[in-house]
Amino acid sequence: MAELTISVSDGLEAKLRPMQEHLEEILELGLRELEPTLSPIYDEVINFLAKGPSTSEIANFQASEKAQERLSELLDKNRSSQLTELEVVELDRFQTTNHFMTLVKARARRLPIRS
């Protein structure tokens, strides 16, 4: 098991001290809560698919301008090796989501058209 030392405010330290034995669980839960917010495209795709789009809507799906701008920022930072660790995760999320939507679109093209 690895050991990690971090600096936190006095107020946070006071809250964490009684929970020392559960810090690993607290961090795991916190990271799980944070993960979906790391990429705007992740929520966009989930919300889009939850609406039960038609095959033509799936085929025409495009990420929002905001998500596309964020992807451009991340790619620019990646080219110059300036991504933070969270941005690396966010960029990975974009790539995974893009691959997933490519597969969904390909599958939708093989289905009968419904409006």
Coordinates of C-alpha atoms in Angstrom, one line a residue:
M1 CA 0.0 0.0 0.0
A2 CA 1.3 3.5 -0.9
E3 CA 1.5 6.3 1.6
L4 CA 0.4 9.9 0.6
T5 CA 1.1 13.1 2.5
I6 CA -1.1 16.1 1.8
S7 CA -1.5 19.6 3.3
V8 CA -5.0 20.7 4.2
S9 CA -6.5 23.7 6.0
D10 CA -6.8 23.5 9.8
G11 CA -10.6 23.4 9.5
L12 CA -10.5 20.4 7.2
E13 CA -7.9 18.7 9.3
A14 CA -10.3 19.0 12.3
K15 CA -13.1 17.4 10.3
L16 CA -10.9 14.6 9.0
R17 CA -9.1 13.7 12.2
P18 CA -12.0 11.8 13.8
M19 CA -12.5 9.9 10.5
Q20 CA -8.8 8.9 10.0
E21 CA -9.7 5.2 9.7
H22 CA -12.1 5.9 6.9
L23 CA -10.0 8.4 4.8
E24 CA -9.4 5.9 2.0
E25 CA -13.2 5.3 1.6
I26 CA -13.9 9.0 1.8
L27 CA -11.4 9.8 -0.9
E28 CA -12.7 7.0 -3.1
L29 CA -16.3 8.3 -2.8
G30 CA -15.2 11.8 -3.4
L31 CA -13.4 10.8 -6.6
R32 CA -16.4 8.8 -7.8
E33 CA -18.6 11.9 -7.3
L34 CA -16.0 14.1 -9.1
E35 CA -15.5 11.9 -12.1
P36 CA -18.7 12.6 -14.0
T37 CA -18.1 16.3 -13.7
L38 CA -14.7 16.0 -15.3
S39 CA -16.1 16.2 -18.9
P40 CA -19.0 18.2 -20.2
I41 CA -19.4 15.8 -23.1
Y42 CA -20.0 12.9 -20.6
D43 CA -23.2 14.5 -19.3
E44 CA -24.3 15.7 -22.7
V45 CA -24.2 12.2 -24.1
I46 CA -25.9 10.6 -21.2
N47 CA -28.7 13.2 -21.3
F48 CA -29.0 12.9 -25.1
L49 CA -29.3 9.1 -24.9
A50 CA -31.7 9.2 -22.0
K51 CA -34.2 11.1 -24.1
G52 CA -34.5 8.0 -26.4
P53 CA -33.4 9.7 -29.6
S54 CA -34.4 8.5 -33.1
T55 CA -31.8 6.8 -35.3
S56 CA -31.5 10.0 -37.4
E57 CA -31.0 12.1 -34.2
I58 CA -28.3 9.7 -33.2
A59 CA -26.6 9.9 -36.6
N60 CA -26.7 13.7 -36.4
F61 CA -25.6 14.1 -32.8
Q62 CA -22.8 16.6 -32.3
A63 CA -21.3 17.8 -29.0
S64 CA -22.2 21.3 -28.0
E65 CA -20.0 24.2 -28.9
K66 CA -18.9 24.5 -25.3
A67 CA -17.8 20.8 -25.2
Q68 CA -16.0 21.2 -28.6
E69 CA -14.2 24.4 -27.3
R70 CA -13.1 22.5 -24.2
L71 CA -11.8 19.6 -26.2
S72 CA -9.8 22.1 -28.4
E73 CA -8.3 23.6 -25.2
L74 CA -7.4 20.2 -23.9
L75 CA -5.8 19.1 -27.2
D76 CA -3.8 22.4 -27.3
K77 CA -2.5 21.9 -23.8
N78 CA -1.8 18.3 -24.6
R79 CA 0.3 19.2 -27.6
S80 CA 2.4 21.5 -25.4
S81 CA 2.5 18.9 -22.5
Q82 CA 0.8 21.2 -20.1
L83 CA -2.2 19.1 -19.0
T84 CA -2.8 18.7 -15.3
E85 CA -3.7 15.2 -14.0
L86 CA -7.4 16.1 -13.9
E87 CA -7.2 17.4 -17.5
V88 CA -5.6 14.1 -18.6
V89 CA -8.6 12.3 -17.1
E90 CA -10.9 14.7 -18.8
L91 CA -9.3 14.3 -22.2
D92 CA -9.4 10.5 -21.7
R93 CA -13.2 10.9 -21.0
F94 CA -13.6 12.9 -24.2
Q95 CA -11.8 10.2 -26.2
T96 CA -13.8 7.3 -24.6
T97 CA -17.1 9.1 -25.1
N98 CA -16.3 9.9 -28.7
H99 CA -15.4 6.3 -29.4
F100 CA -18.6 5.2 -27.7
M101 CA -20.7 7.6 -29.8
T102 CA -19.0 6.4 -32.9
L103 CA -20.0 2.9 -32.1
V104 CA -23.6 4.0 -31.3
K105 CA -23.9 5.9 -34.6
A106 CA -22.5 2.9 -36.5
R107 CA -25.1 0.6 -34.9
A108 CA -27.9 3.1 -35.4
R109 CA -27.1 3.3 -39.1
R110 CA -27.9 -0.5 -39.4
L111 CA -31.3 -0.1 -37.7
P112 CA -34.5 0.8 -39.5
I113 CA -35.1 4.6 -39.7
R114 CA -37.6 5.9 -37.1
S115 CA -38.4 9.5 -36.5

